[in-house]
Amino acid sequence: MTILDLSKTLMYEHHYDYIKSKYGEKAKLLFTDTDSLAYKIETEDFYCNIHPDVLDMFDTSNLPQDHPSGITTDFNKKGISMFKDEAGGQ
């Protein structure tokens, strides 16, 4: 198995086991790239939803220190298998 295969497997697992199980039909996968998944998710507060999973699954290094969600910021920077909000919490 190649690194690209491992990456695809990780992304599929995140999509089906995390996003789809948490949001169901309220999560729409808009597009993918080699290392990206872009979603439209209908929820009151995405950051509140992921708060319990941040330390295990997310790179929050690009979120501002004063992000209104209270999520731990500047954590898991460039961590392997971590997912990141490329918009920086905007």
PDB file of C-alpha atoms in Angstrom, residues 17-70:
ATOM      1  CA  ASP A  17     -17.024   7.314  10.184  1.00  0.00           C
ATOM      2  CA  TYR A  18     -16.907  10.864  11.511  1.00  0.00           C
ATOM      3  CA  ILE A  19     -18.655  13.435   9.313  1.00  0.00           C
ATOM      4  CA  LYS A  20     -21.477  11.281   7.908  1.00  0.00           C
ATOM      5  CA  SER A  21     -22.098   9.525  11.226  1.00  0.00           C
ATOM      6  CA  LYS A  22     -22.279  12.883  13.044  1.00  0.00           C
ATOM      7  CA  TYR A  23     -24.258  14.921  10.485  1.00  0.00           C
ATOM      8  CA  GLY A  24     -25.896  12.393   8.128  1.00  0.00           C
ATOM      9  CA  GLU A  25     -27.695  14.102   5.249  1.00  0.00           C
ATOM     10  CA  LYS A  26     -26.868  17.538   6.701  1.00  0.00           C
ATOM     11  CA  ALA A  27     -23.272  17.108   5.479  1.00  0.00           C
ATOM     12  CA  LYS A  28     -22.612  17.466   1.775  1.00  0.00           C
ATOM     13  CA  LEU A  29     -19.182  16.720   0.367  1.00  0.00           C
ATOM     14  CA  LEU A  30     -18.634  19.520  -2.153  1.00  0.00           C
ATOM     15  CA  PHE A  31     -15.303  18.435  -3.613  1.00  0.00           C
ATOM     16  CA  THR A  32     -12.088  16.626  -2.868  1.00  0.00           C
ATOM     17  CA  ASP A  33      -8.464  17.106  -3.775  1.00  0.00           C
ATOM     18  CA  THR A  34      -5.419  14.978  -3.112  1.00  0.00           C
ATOM     19  CA  ASP A  35      -5.354  15.979   0.556  1.00  0.00           C
ATOM     20  CA  SER A  36      -8.583  17.927   1.053  1.00  0.00           C
ATOM     21  CA  LEU A  37     -12.275  17.458   1.695  1.00  0.00           C
ATOM     22  CA  ALA A  38     -14.601  20.451   1.372  1.00  0.00           C
ATOM     23  CA  TYR A  39     -18.043  20.311   2.988  1.00  0.00           C
ATOM     24  CA  LYS A  40     -21.267  22.189   3.388  1.00  0.00           C
ATOM     25  CA  ILE A  41     -22.540  21.216   6.845  1.00  0.00           C
ATOM     26  CA  GLU A  42     -25.863  22.362   8.252  1.00  0.00           C
ATOM     27  CA  THR A  43     -25.398  22.849  11.993  1.00  0.00           C
ATOM     28  CA  GLU A  44     -25.860  25.499  14.662  1.00  0.00           C
ATOM     29  CA  ASP A  45     -22.174  25.532  15.631  1.00  0.00           C
ATOM     30  CA  PHE A  46     -19.625  23.279  13.919  1.00  0.00           C
ATOM     31  CA  TYR A  47     -16.891  24.127  16.424  1.00  0.00           C
ATOM     32  CA  CYS A  48     -19.121  23.250  19.352  1.00  0.00           C
ATOM     33  CA  ASN A  49     -19.889  19.928  17.642  1.00  0.00           C
ATOM     34  CA  ILE A  50     -16.229  18.988  17.183  1.00  0.00           C
ATOM     35  CA  HIS A  51     -15.005  20.363  20.513  1.00  0.00           C
ATOM     36  CA  PRO A  52     -14.823  16.915  22.222  1.00  0.00           C
ATOM     37  CA  ASP A  53     -12.750  15.536  19.329  1.00  0.00           C
ATOM     38  CA  VAL A  54     -10.328  18.390  18.719  1.00  0.00           C
ATOM     39  CA  LEU A  55      -7.349  16.998  20.598  1.00  0.00           C
ATOM     40  CA  ASP A  56      -7.564  13.638  18.824  1.00  0.00           C
ATOM     41  CA  MET A  57      -8.522  14.642  15.285  1.00  0.00           C
ATOM     42  CA  PHE A  58      -7.893  18.277  14.418  1.00  0.00           C
ATOM     43  CA  ASP A  59      -5.026  20.662  13.738  1.00  0.00           C
ATOM     44  CA  THR A  60      -6.132  23.991  15.216  1.00  0.00           C
ATOM     45  CA  SER A  61      -2.862  25.806  14.600  1.00  0.00           C
ATOM     46  CA  ASN A  62      -4.413  28.371  12.272  1.00  0.00           C
ATOM     47  CA  LEU A  63      -7.363  29.335  14.484  1.00  0.00           C
ATOM     48  CA  PRO A  64      -7.045  32.681  16.271  1.00  0.00           C
ATOM     49  CA  GLN A  65      -6.274  32.487  20.004  1.00  0.00           C
ATOM     50  CA  ASP A  66      -9.524  34.327  20.757  1.00  0.00           C
ATOM     51  CA  HIS A  67     -11.735  32.087  18.585  1.00  0.00           C
ATOM     52  CA  PRO A  68     -15.284  32.398  20.010  1.00  0.00           C
ATOM     53  CA  SER A  69     -15.739  28.608  20.233  1.00  0.00           C
ATOM     54  CA  GLY A  70     -13.275  28.264  23.091  1.00  0.00           C
TER      55      GLY A  70
END
